[in-house]
Tab-separated table of C-alpha atoms in Angstrom:
chain	number	residue	atom	x	y	z
A	1	MET	CA	-6.231	9.278	-23.384
A	2	THR	CA	-3.602	6.740	-22.680
A	3	ILE	CA	-1.926	6.208	-19.181
A	4	VAL	CA	1.597	7.158	-19.288
A	5	LEU	CA	3.394	6.144	-16.317
A	6	TYR	CA	7.436	6.640	-15.065
A	7	ASN	CA	9.674	3.286	-15.468
A	8	THR	CA	11.949	3.066	-12.903
A	9	LEU	CA	13.868	0.483	-15.509
A	10	THR	CA	14.228	2.833	-18.054
A	11	ARG	CA	14.234	5.965	-16.065
A	12	LYS	CA	11.128	7.625	-18.527
A	13	LYS	CA	7.866	7.909	-18.846
A	14	GLU	CA	6.537	5.438	-21.114
A	15	GLN	CA	2.965	4.710	-22.654
A	16	PHE	CA	1.176	1.836	-20.579
A	17	ILE	CA	0.720	-1.189	-22.696
A	18	PRO	CA	-0.241	-4.384	-21.060
A	19	LEU	CA	1.344	-7.635	-22.056
A	20	GLU	CA	-2.625	-8.551	-22.330
A	21	GLU	CA	-5.096	-6.206	-23.985
A	22	GLY	CA	-7.590	-5.090	-21.091
A	23	LYS	CA	-5.415	-7.393	-18.062
A	24	VAL	CA	-2.885	-6.523	-15.613
A	25	LYS	CA	-0.869	-8.183	-13.194
A	26	MET	CA	0.756	-6.426	-10.326
A	27	TYR	CA	2.715	-7.752	-7.999
A	28	VAL	CA	3.624	-5.299	-5.230
A	29	CYS	CA	6.464	-6.058	-2.423
A	30	GLY	CA	4.635	-6.492	1.139
A	31	PRO	CA	5.813	-6.292	4.721
A	32	THR	CA	7.695	-8.360	6.844
A	33	VAL	CA	5.051	-8.644	9.985
A	34	TYR	CA	6.809	-8.395	13.255
A	35	ASN	CA	5.321	-5.176	14.139
A	36	TYR	CA	2.864	-2.637	13.696
A	37	ILE	CA	3.651	-1.103	10.296
A	38	HIS	CA	4.360	2.654	10.238
A	39	ILE	CA	3.467	5.406	7.954
A	40	GLY	CA	6.435	4.282	5.157
A	41	ASN	CA	4.890	1.059	5.139
A	42	ALA	CA	1.418	3.169	4.344
A	43	ARG	CA	2.694	4.869	1.904
A	44	PRO	CA	3.199	2.087	-0.982
A	45	ALA	CA	-0.034	0.576	0.348
A	46	ILE	CA	-1.713	3.462	-0.063
A	47	VAL	CA	-0.257	4.480	-3.574
A	48	TYR	CA	-0.879	1.126	-4.931
A	49	ASP	CA	-4.105	0.766	-4.070
A	50	THR	CA	-4.789	3.506	-5.809
A	51	VAL	CA	-3.020	2.696	-8.729
A	52	ARG	CA	-5.067	-0.295	-8.798
A	53	LYS	CA	-8.232	1.303	-8.394
A	54	TYR	CA	-7.492	3.655	-11.191
A	55	LEU	CA	-6.712	1.103	-13.474
A	56	GLU	CA	-9.956	-0.352	-12.767
A	57	TYR	CA	-11.531	2.709	-13.226
A	58	ARG	CA	-10.115	2.580	-16.974
A	59	GLY	CA	-11.753	-0.698	-17.566
A	60	TYR	CA	-8.582	-3.069	-17.025
A	61	ASP	CA	-8.904	-6.444	-15.098
A	62	VAL	CA	-6.666	-5.922	-12.332
A	63	HIS	CA	-4.996	-9.021	-10.620
A	64	TYR	CA	-3.140	-7.644	-7.974
A	65	ILE	CA	-0.722	-9.863	-5.603
A	66	SER	CA	0.982	-8.316	-2.481
A	67	ASN	CA	3.147	-10.773	-0.082
A	68	PHE	CA	3.364	-11.376	3.250
A	69	THR	CA	7.540	-11.910	4.623
A	70	ASP	CA	6.310	-13.979	7.335
A	71	VAL	CA	9.913	-15.466	8.223
A	72	ASP	CA	13.588	-13.493	8.670
A	73	ASP	CA	15.967	-12.244	10.733
A	74	LYS	CA	13.590	-9.647	12.333
A	75	LEU	CA	10.942	-12.244	12.892
A	76	ILE	CA	13.417	-14.644	14.575
A	77	LYS	CA	14.699	-11.451	16.612
A	78	ALA	CA	11.007	-10.679	17.786
A	79	ALA	CA	10.371	-14.329	18.733
A	80	GLU	CA	13.452	-14.445	20.411
A	81	GLU	CA	13.021	-11.366	22.475
A	82	LEU	CA	9.509	-11.942	23.070
A	83	GLY	CA	9.412	-15.712	23.906
A	84	GLU	CA	7.179	-16.502	20.876
A	85	GLU	CA	7.195	-19.068	18.059
A	86	VAL	CA	7.536	-17.133	14.804
A	87	PRO	CA	4.149	-18.018	13.211
A	88	VAL	CA	2.490	-16.433	16.255
A	89	ILE	CA	4.033	-13.278	15.998
A	90	ALA	CA	3.736	-13.153	11.581
A	91	GLU	CA	-0.199	-14.233	12.542
A	92	ARG	CA	-0.881	-11.542	15.089
A	93	PHE	CA	0.864	-8.804	12.953
A	94	ILE	CA	-0.764	-9.974	9.703
A	95	LYS	CA	-4.458	-9.405	11.657
A	96	ALA	CA	-3.261	-5.978	12.384
A	97	TYR	CA	-2.060	-4.931	8.872
A	98	PHE	CA	-4.988	-5.879	7.566
A	99	GLU	CA	-7.038	-3.558	9.988
A	100	ASP	CA	-4.755	-0.823	9.820
A	101	VAL	CA	-4.448	-0.178	5.866
A	102	GLY	CA	-8.289	-1.683	5.802
A	103	SER	CA	-9.171	1.446	8.187
A	104	LEU	CA	-6.881	3.154	5.408
A	105	GLY	CA	-9.258	2.467	2.723
A	106	CYS	CA	-6.763	-0.171	1.221
A	107	SER	CA	-8.492	-3.215	-0.657
A	108	LYS	CA	-7.244	-6.504	0.047
A	109	ALA	CA	-5.199	-8.109	-2.938
A	110	ASP	CA	-6.398	-10.699	-5.048
A	111	CYS	CA	-4.072	-13.090	-2.765
A	112	HIS	CA	-1.509	-12.004	0.062
A	113	PRO	CA	0.763	-15.349	-0.206
A	114	ARG	CA	3.093	-15.784	2.784
A	115	VAL	CA	6.715	-17.143	2.564
A	116	THR	CA	5.919	-20.334	4.438
A	117	GLU	CA	2.775	-21.123	2.447
A	118	ASN	CA	4.834	-21.323	-0.150
A	119	MET	CA	8.572	-23.186	0.622
A	120	ASP	CA	8.113	-25.736	-2.214
A	121	ASP	CA	7.869	-23.488	-4.877
A	122	ILE	CA	10.974	-21.422	-3.728
A	123	ILE	CA	12.711	-24.384	-3.200
A	124	ASP	CA	12.179	-25.656	-6.588
A	125	PHE	CA	13.136	-22.011	-7.892
A	126	ILE	CA	16.082	-22.492	-6.528
A	127	LYS	CA	17.140	-25.925	-7.382
A	128	THR	CA	16.237	-25.045	-10.753
A	129	LEU	CA	18.860	-21.698	-10.600
A	130	ILE	CA	21.574	-23.858	-9.354
A	131	GLU	CA	20.632	-26.629	-12.542
A	132	LYS	CA	21.036	-23.585	-14.875
A	133	GLY	CA	24.654	-22.595	-13.315
A	134	TYR	CA	22.792	-19.247	-11.791
A	135	ALA	CA	23.947	-20.436	-8.455
A	136	TYR	CA	25.949	-22.884	-6.249
A	137	GLU	CA	25.713	-24.707	-2.551
A	138	ALA	CA	28.295	-24.039	0.055
A	139	ASP	CA	27.861	-25.540	3.213
A	140	GLY	CA	24.422	-25.724	3.573
A	141	ASP	CA	23.908	-22.049	2.236
A	142	VAL	CA	22.977	-21.494	-1.690
A	143	TYR	CA	23.925	-18.601	-3.243
A	144	TYR	CA	23.028	-16.764	-6.585
A	145	LYS	CA	25.956	-15.869	-9.048
A	146	THR	CA	25.517	-12.372	-9.658
A	147	ARG	CA	28.163	-11.937	-12.437
A	148	SER	CA	26.357	-14.664	-14.282
A	149	PHE	CA	23.598	-12.510	-15.172
A	150	ALA	CA	24.598	-9.875	-17.791
A	151	GLY	CA	22.005	-7.526	-17.157
A	152	TYR	CA	22.744	-6.861	-13.392
A	153	GLY	CA	22.572	-3.496	-12.483
A	154	LYS	CA	19.741	-2.546	-15.003
A	155	LEU	CA	17.134	-1.617	-12.700
A	156	SER	CA	19.561	0.511	-10.493
A	157	HIS	CA	21.550	1.740	-13.207
A	158	GLN	CA	24.545	0.847	-11.788
A	159	SER	CA	27.619	-1.152	-13.357
A	160	ILE	CA	29.103	-4.076	-11.751
A	161	ASP	CA	32.305	-2.394	-11.096
A	162	GLU	CA	30.597	0.101	-9.096
A	163	LEU	CA	28.883	-2.216	-7.081
A	164	ARG	CA	32.277	-4.634	-6.512
A	165	SER	CA	33.760	-1.611	-4.809
A	166	GLY	CA	31.193	-1.506	-2.171
A	167	ALA	CA	30.609	-5.161	-1.556
A	168	ARG	CA	32.015	-7.463	1.189
A	169	ILE	CA	32.060	-10.971	2.472
A	170	GLN	CA	30.708	-10.824	5.837
A	171	ILE	CA	32.215	-13.186	8.738
A	172	GLY	CA	30.512	-16.703	8.244
A	173	GLU	CA	29.764	-16.341	4.679
A	174	LYS	CA	31.401	-18.920	2.090
A	175	LYS	CA	30.380	-16.652	-1.319
A	176	GLU	CA	32.737	-17.004	-3.861
A	177	ASP	CA	31.889	-12.960	-4.731
A	178	ALA	CA	31.507	-10.386	-2.679
A	179	LEU	CA	28.634	-9.773	-5.024
A	180	ASP	CA	27.059	-13.038	-4.498
A	181	PHE	CA	23.745	-12.833	-2.288
A	182	ALA	CA	22.018	-15.621	-0.752
A	183	LEU	CA	18.932	-17.899	-1.765
A	184	TRP	CA	18.833	-20.376	0.957
A	185	LYS	CA	20.499	-19.755	4.657
A	186	ALA	CA	21.491	-22.545	6.487
A	187	ALA	CA	19.627	-22.959	9.775
A	188	LYS	CA	21.511	-22.256	12.949
A	189	GLU	CA	20.927	-23.747	16.609
A	190	ASN	CA	17.061	-23.176	17.589
A	191	GLU	CA	16.047	-21.673	14.635
A	192	ILE	CA	13.178	-22.074	12.486
A	193	SER	CA	14.008	-23.959	9.282
A	194	TRP	CA	12.707	-26.261	6.868
A	195	ASP	CA	13.922	-28.888	4.741
A	196	SER	CA	15.638	-29.004	1.977
A	197	PRO	CA	18.422	-30.682	-0.843
A	198	TRP	CA	20.979	-28.438	1.090
A	199	GLY	CA	20.010	-29.305	4.884
A	200	LYS	CA	17.677	-27.400	7.045
A	201	GLY	CA	17.531	-23.794	6.833
A	202	ARG	CA	15.121	-21.086	5.554
A	203	PRO	CA	15.265	-18.669	2.116
A	204	GLY	CA	16.810	-15.646	1.233
A	205	TRP	CA	14.726	-12.604	1.283
A	206	HIS	CA	15.033	-11.576	-2.696
A	207	ILE	CA	14.246	-15.498	-3.553
A	208	GLU	CA	10.748	-15.210	-2.231
A	209	CYS	CA	8.919	-12.240	-4.082
A	210	SER	CA	10.603	-14.102	-7.208
A	211	ALA	CA	8.796	-17.263	-6.888
A	212	MET	CA	5.635	-15.893	-5.501
A	213	ALA	CA	4.977	-13.617	-8.398
A	214	ARG	CA	5.840	-16.213	-10.934
A	215	LYS	CA	3.967	-18.315	-8.722
A	216	TYR	CA	0.604	-16.733	-8.929
A	217	LEU	CA	1.537	-14.258	-11.841
A	218	GLY	CA	3.191	-16.029	-14.319
A	219	ASP	CA	6.788	-15.813	-15.850
A	220	SER	CA	6.125	-11.852	-16.898
A	221	ILE	CA	4.325	-9.325	-15.115
A	222	ASP	CA	2.976	-6.017	-16.395
A	223	ILE	CA	4.007	-4.073	-13.295
A	224	HIS	CA	6.246	-4.322	-10.292
A	225	ALA	CA	6.047	-1.563	-7.617
A	226	GLY	CA	7.275	-0.803	-3.851
A	227	GLY	CA	9.226	1.796	-2.035
A	228	GLN	CA	12.310	3.236	-3.446
A	229	ASP	CA	14.507	1.662	-0.926
A	230	LEU	CA	13.792	-1.673	-2.314
A	231	THR	CA	15.225	-0.565	-5.947
A	232	PHE	CA	18.554	-2.426	-4.756
A	233	PRO	CA	19.315	-4.519	-3.925
A	234	HIS	CA	15.711	-6.158	-3.697
A	235	HIS	CA	14.225	-5.736	-6.895
A	236	GLU	CA	17.712	-5.838	-8.950
A	237	ASN	CA	18.664	-9.229	-7.190
A	238	GLU	CA	14.658	-10.173	-8.108
A	239	ILE	CA	15.222	-9.470	-12.320
A	240	ALA	CA	18.225	-11.421	-12.373
A	241	GLN	CA	16.813	-14.232	-10.488
A	242	SER	CA	13.585	-14.592	-12.282
A	243	GLU	CA	15.074	-13.711	-15.706
A	244	ALA	CA	17.796	-16.383	-15.110
A	245	LEU	CA	15.247	-18.950	-14.711
A	246	THR	CA	12.548	-18.219	-17.434
A	247	GLY	CA	14.859	-16.083	-20.177
A	248	LYS	CA	12.021	-14.119	-20.296
A	249	THR	CA	11.328	-10.168	-19.137
A	250	PHE	CA	10.404	-10.471	-15.509
A	251	ALA	CA	8.333	-6.908	-14.741
A	252	LYS	CA	7.878	-4.584	-17.988
A	253	TYR	CA	7.312	-1.778	-15.774
A	254	TRP	CA	8.914	-0.759	-12.476
A	255	LEU	CA	6.869	2.018	-10.256
A	256	HIS	CA	8.556	3.094	-6.840
A	257	ASN	CA	7.306	5.514	-4.496
A	258	GLY	CA	9.372	8.523	-2.512
A	259	TYR	CA	10.830	8.296	1.041
A	260	ILE	CA	8.858	9.439	3.886
A	261	ASN	CA	10.648	12.166	6.372
A	262	ILE	CA	9.337	12.897	9.505
A	263	ASP	CA	9.266	16.907	10.395
A	264	ASN	CA	12.620	17.065	7.664
A	265	GLU	CA	14.333	14.399	8.707
A	266	LYS	CA	14.699	11.056	6.683
A	267	MET	CA	12.356	8.467	8.673
A	268	SER	CA	14.986	6.060	9.906
A	269	LYS	CA	14.233	2.994	13.185
A	270	SER	CA	17.721	3.917	13.855
A	271	LEU	CA	16.598	7.506	14.575
A	272	GLY	CA	13.344	6.366	16.377
A	273	ASN	CA	11.517	9.012	14.306
A	274	PHE	CA	8.965	6.355	12.756
A	275	VAL	CA	5.371	6.928	13.613
A	276	LEU	CA	2.972	3.539	13.742
A	277	VAL	CA	-0.244	4.186	11.482
A	278	HIS	CA	-1.882	2.196	14.734
A	279	GLU	CA	-1.056	5.248	16.931
A	280	ILE	CA	-2.127	7.912	14.315
A	281	ILE	CA	-5.502	6.187	13.457
A	282	LYS	CA	-5.987	7.119	17.180
A	283	GLU	CA	-6.103	10.822	17.368
A	284	TYR	CA	-7.050	11.377	13.149
A	285	ASP	CA	-9.894	10.054	10.951
A	286	PRO	CA	-7.797	7.147	8.880
A	287	LYS	CA	-9.258	9.043	5.772
A	288	VAL	CA	-7.355	12.086	6.480
A	289	LEU	CA	-4.254	9.916	6.786
A	290	ARG	CA	-4.733	8.771	3.319
A	291	PHE	CA	-5.701	11.970	1.723
A	292	PHE	CA	-2.322	13.548	2.919
A	293	MET	CA	-0.325	10.412	1.745
A	294	LEU	CA	-2.344	11.145	-1.807
A	295	SER	CA	-1.336	15.070	-1.347
A	296	VAL	CA	1.633	14.381	-2.802
A	297	HIS	CA	3.089	12.747	-6.660
A	298	TYR	CA	3.948	9.382	-5.375
A	299	ARG	CA	7.399	9.124	-6.902
A	300	HIS	CA	8.349	12.300	-4.467
A	301	PRO	CA	9.355	12.871	-0.955
A	302	ILE	CA	6.948	13.312	1.755
A	303	ASN	CA	7.469	15.378	4.767
A	304	TYR	CA	5.268	14.230	7.705
A	305	SER	CA	4.460	16.354	10.956
A	306	VAL	CA	1.415	16.555	13.211
A	307	ASP	CA	0.700	20.380	11.805
A	308	LEU	CA	0.667	19.288	8.616
A	309	LEU	CA	-1.577	15.807	9.036
A	310	GLU	CA	-3.922	18.915	10.986
A	311	ASN	CA	-3.432	21.219	7.882
A	312	THR	CA	-4.737	18.465	5.916
A	313	LYS	CA	-7.566	17.438	8.482
A	314	ASN	CA	-8.923	21.034	7.710
A	315	ALA	CA	-8.460	20.595	4.056
A	316	PHE	CA	-10.542	17.669	4.078
A	317	ASP	CA	-13.197	18.933	6.042
A	318	ARG	CA	-13.604	21.779	3.733
A	319	LEU	CA	-14.508	19.352	0.832
A	320	LYS	CA	-16.613	17.088	3.575
A	321	THR	CA	-18.803	20.887	4.070
A	322	ALA	CA	-18.909	21.289	0.518
A	323	TYR	CA	-20.470	17.889	-0.312
A	324	GLY	CA	-22.772	18.105	2.431
A	325	ASN	CA	-24.104	21.637	1.622
A	326	LEU	CA	-24.565	19.903	-1.490
A	327	GLN	CA	-26.795	16.940	-0.114
A	328	TYR	CA	-28.528	19.678	1.865
A	329	ARG	CA	-29.876	21.856	-1.188
A	330	LEU	CA	-30.746	18.741	-2.590
A	331	LYS	CA	-33.928	18.489	-0.437
A	332	SER	CA	-34.938	21.628	-2.034
A	333	SER	CA	-33.894	21.363	-5.680
A	334	THR	CA	-35.713	22.212	-8.655
A	335	ASN	CA	-36.194	20.991	-12.275
A	336	LEU	CA	-33.432	21.655	-14.852
A	337	THR	CA	-33.225	24.755	-16.536
A	338	GLU	CA	-31.670	25.946	-19.863
A	339	GLU	CA	-29.228	28.222	-17.924
A	340	ASP	CA	-27.777	24.931	-15.782
A	341	SER	CA	-26.381	23.487	-18.791
A	342	LYS	CA	-22.807	25.910	-18.063
A	343	TRP	CA	-22.544	23.509	-14.810
A	344	LEU	CA	-22.775	20.336	-16.244
A	345	GLU	CA	-20.275	21.260	-18.542
A	346	LYS	CA	-18.032	22.415	-15.732
A	347	ILE	CA	-18.729	19.023	-14.235
A	348	ALA	CA	-17.971	17.366	-17.275
A	349	GLU	CA	-14.550	19.507	-17.323
A	350	GLN	CA	-13.554	18.634	-13.755
A	351	ARG	CA	-13.726	14.753	-14.670
A	352	THR	CA	-11.761	14.936	-17.606
A	353	ALA	CA	-9.104	17.111	-15.497
A	354	PHE	CA	-9.174	14.251	-12.985
A	355	GLU	CA	-8.155	11.432	-15.844
A	356	THR	CA	-5.639	13.902	-17.216
A	357	ALA	CA	-4.134	14.553	-13.472
A	358	MET	CA	-4.109	10.432	-13.169
A	359	ASP	CA	-3.367	9.576	-16.733
A	360	ASP	CA	0.042	11.288	-16.312
A	361	ASP	CA	1.564	8.987	-13.961
A	362	PHE	CA	-0.966	8.654	-11.458
A	363	ASN	CA	-0.598	12.228	-10.247
A	364	THR	CA	-2.797	12.098	-7.305
A	365	ALA	CA	-1.667	15.462	-6.255
A	366	ASN	CA	-3.599	17.099	-9.409
A	367	ALA	CA	-5.983	14.866	-9.010
A	368	ILE	CA	-6.744	16.329	-5.180
A	369	SER	CA	-6.604	19.845	-6.881
A	370	VAL	CA	-9.586	18.693	-8.881
A	371	LEU	CA	-11.349	18.163	-6.126
A	372	PHE	CA	-10.851	21.393	-4.754
A	373	ASP	CA	-11.781	23.030	-7.865
A	374	LEU	CA	-15.339	20.697	-7.849
A	375	ALA	CA	-15.786	22.020	-4.377
A	376	LYS	CA	-15.629	25.926	-5.487
A	377	HIS	CA	-17.472	25.232	-8.474
A	378	ALA	CA	-20.261	23.849	-6.230
A	379	ASN	CA	-20.057	26.416	-3.781
A	380	TYR	CA	-20.554	28.979	-6.330
A	381	TYR	CA	-23.574	27.094	-7.480
A	382	LEU	CA	-25.133	27.137	-4.557
A	383	GLN	CA	-25.174	30.531	-4.191
A	384	GLU	CA	-27.526	30.432	-7.015
A	385	LYS	CA	-31.565	31.357	-6.044
A	386	THR	CA	-32.476	28.139	-7.380
A	387	THR	CA	-30.709	24.862	-7.959
A	388	ALA	CA	-31.897	21.801	-9.756
A	389	GLU	CA	-31.606	18.561	-8.882
A	390	HIS	CA	-29.781	17.080	-11.761
A	391	VAL	CA	-26.825	19.383	-11.867
A	392	ILE	CA	-26.506	18.869	-7.796
A	393	LYS	CA	-26.475	15.367	-8.362
A	394	ALA	CA	-23.864	15.348	-10.964
A	395	PHE	CA	-21.960	17.136	-8.583
A	396	LEU	CA	-22.407	14.579	-6.113
A	397	HIS	CA	-22.032	11.734	-8.692
A	398	LEU	CA	-18.288	13.139	-9.805
A	399	PHE	CA	-17.000	13.628	-5.653
A	400	ASP	CA	-18.153	10.181	-5.669
A	401	GLU	CA	-16.439	8.775	-8.930
A	402	ILE	CA	-13.136	10.673	-7.622
A	403	CYS	CA	-13.040	9.646	-4.255
A	404	SER	CA	-13.903	5.781	-5.029
A	405	VAL	CA	-10.673	5.762	-6.839
A	406	LEU	CA	-8.559	7.897	-4.249
A	407	GLY	CA	-9.862	5.711	-1.631
A	408	PHE	CA	-12.093	7.796	0.741
A	409	SER	CA	-15.668	9.266	1.311
A	410	LEU	CA	-16.855	12.334	1.753
A	411	GLN	CA	-19.919	10.968	3.427
A	412	GLU	CA	-20.575	11.361	6.866
A	413	GLN	CA	-21.023	7.434	8.286
A	414	GLU	CA	-24.127	7.823	11.035
A	415	LEU	CA	-24.060	3.983	12.722
A	416	LEU	CA	-27.247	2.877	13.597
A	417	ASN	CA	-27.273	1.789	17.479
A	418	GLN	CA	-27.369	-2.153	16.634
A	419	ASP	CA	-24.046	-1.375	14.548
A	420	ILE	CA	-22.553	-0.114	17.571
A	421	GLU	CA	-23.950	-2.879	19.605
A	422	GLU	CA	-22.272	-5.016	17.390
A	423	LEU	CA	-19.065	-3.231	17.079
A	424	ILE	CA	-18.597	-3.085	20.939
A	425	GLU	CA	-19.732	-6.916	21.482
A	426	LYS	CA	-16.625	-7.966	19.052
A	427	ARG	CA	-14.244	-6.084	21.039
A	428	ASN	CA	-15.133	-7.523	24.137
A	429	GLU	CA	-14.841	-10.789	22.552
A	430	ALA	CA	-11.341	-9.816	21.320
A	431	ARG	CA	-10.231	-8.506	25.064
A	432	ARG	CA	-11.838	-11.858	26.431
A	433	ASN	CA	-8.962	-13.548	23.674
A	434	ARG	CA	-6.526	-11.005	24.687
A	435	ASP	CA	-6.662	-9.704	21.206
A	436	PHE	CA	-5.621	-6.356	22.219
A	437	ALA	CA	-4.854	-5.288	18.107
A	438	THR	CA	-8.538	-5.566	17.402
A	439	SER	CA	-10.009	-4.242	20.595
A	440	ASP	CA	-8.020	-1.084	20.190
A	441	ASN	CA	-8.830	-0.868	16.509
A	442	ILE	CA	-12.646	-1.473	17.153
A	443	ARG	CA	-12.355	1.145	20.198
A	444	ASP	CA	-10.215	3.788	17.419
A	445	GLN	CA	-13.013	3.452	14.980
A	446	LEU	CA	-15.879	4.232	16.994
A	447	LYS	CA	-14.071	7.177	18.607
A	448	SER	CA	-13.269	8.412	15.167
A	449	MET	CA	-17.068	8.159	14.268
A	450	ASN	CA	-18.151	10.122	17.617
A	451	ILE	CA	-18.882	7.098	19.645
A	452	ILE	CA	-17.481	7.671	23.404
A	453	LEU	CA	-16.934	4.235	25.470
A	454	GLU	CA	-16.776	3.787	28.840
A	455	ASP	CA	-15.800	0.444	30.286
A	456	THR	CA	-17.246	-0.549	33.717
A	457	PRO	CA	-18.162	-3.479	35.901
A	458	GLN	CA	-21.147	-3.935	34.494
A	459	GLY	CA	-20.173	-3.678	31.048
A	460	THR	CA	-19.374	-1.539	28.265
A	461	ARG	CA	-21.872	1.508	28.022
A	462	TRP	CA	-21.718	4.343	25.111
A	463	LYS	CA	-22.848	7.431	23.894
A	464	ARG	CA	-22.564	9.731	21.394
A	465	GLY	CA	-20.172	12.515	22.111
A	466	GLU	CA	-21.194	16.027	21.105
A	467	SER	CA	-20.962	17.502	17.276
């Protein structure tokens, strides 16, 4: 079997053939860290973490990079409103990001580069584009000459003329063409800035990912991924910058996940209908949110509502029940008999069905259907008068194998008293340091494991809730 994926660049499914046999270079656009992440940020984090896990399951050595934009207009505005420095805000929400996506079962990337830590590379990238005639300086700003790149529009499948009709030059911009975009922005008064050959300033958004992808993965990569909203202009501009600089194909495959709707309405900060992961996981097990996100194919839009999340929780609980019943019967199982071989064949068929689903453009929705089929077969098997240890272990092993790729576990986690005390001490230390994000996260983690905290003048007491 081979993996087939949908490439936004060609608008068709293609067989996945990496640039180097057995190895995958993958870059995923990360968040701008000026606030807690909402579920729109969580979807690509979950989706591409699952893609990475499946590629590793299939034997690939995956080099996975996901960046942080830790300086831009949103961060500068937040700093002004809160009376804090940009790096302080960025650091706080990078920490919160790791806590939130970590609770969602996302593994850390091999590297999470930050814009502010790669400024020299970004400036060198811009200098080379100017030298090659693809960019120009104008009163401290630097712009990319969009028309100088012959392939512009190939990712979003738009022509230069179509793009030109909707382009405008904003007040204060000194670009030569409305289609040109900023590589470097001259600093405004009292604004965070860095020295450059064009004066103090900071990079434009698009150049950041081009420079960091090249630095950490090389001139050409296998997979570049992100949300559908990044296709244009962000990823289109990345291609123009990177391929103009190197003369090589920037990314072979482009993956984009669909939008999220809230109660059947497109999620938008302007509408005020975005939902923070930080808030959801106070009420729901983070595994349920991940399960929900993977229950729809990544390229399709997904509708979020409390009712749908509640339905997902109930479905997830059914799988946990099937898994728990298998664990219980393991204690009284017998030796394998000849009649049990048919059940081992059914289990093998489910493994094949899982791989078939995931090989077809990482279809997690169908992969989850396999889990329910596996649970159905397990429930039928447990109706037998006698059960074999070997068969039950085979069921449990496949559950674990599939779930490890999808990024969650069906096992009930029982915290030891010592573990609880250590988490409470970490929470108390976070509260003393006024790190309320960490404090709240630990409280929510304990709550999800049925541990109830009570803060008293004498200290924090805890007890296990009723099952």
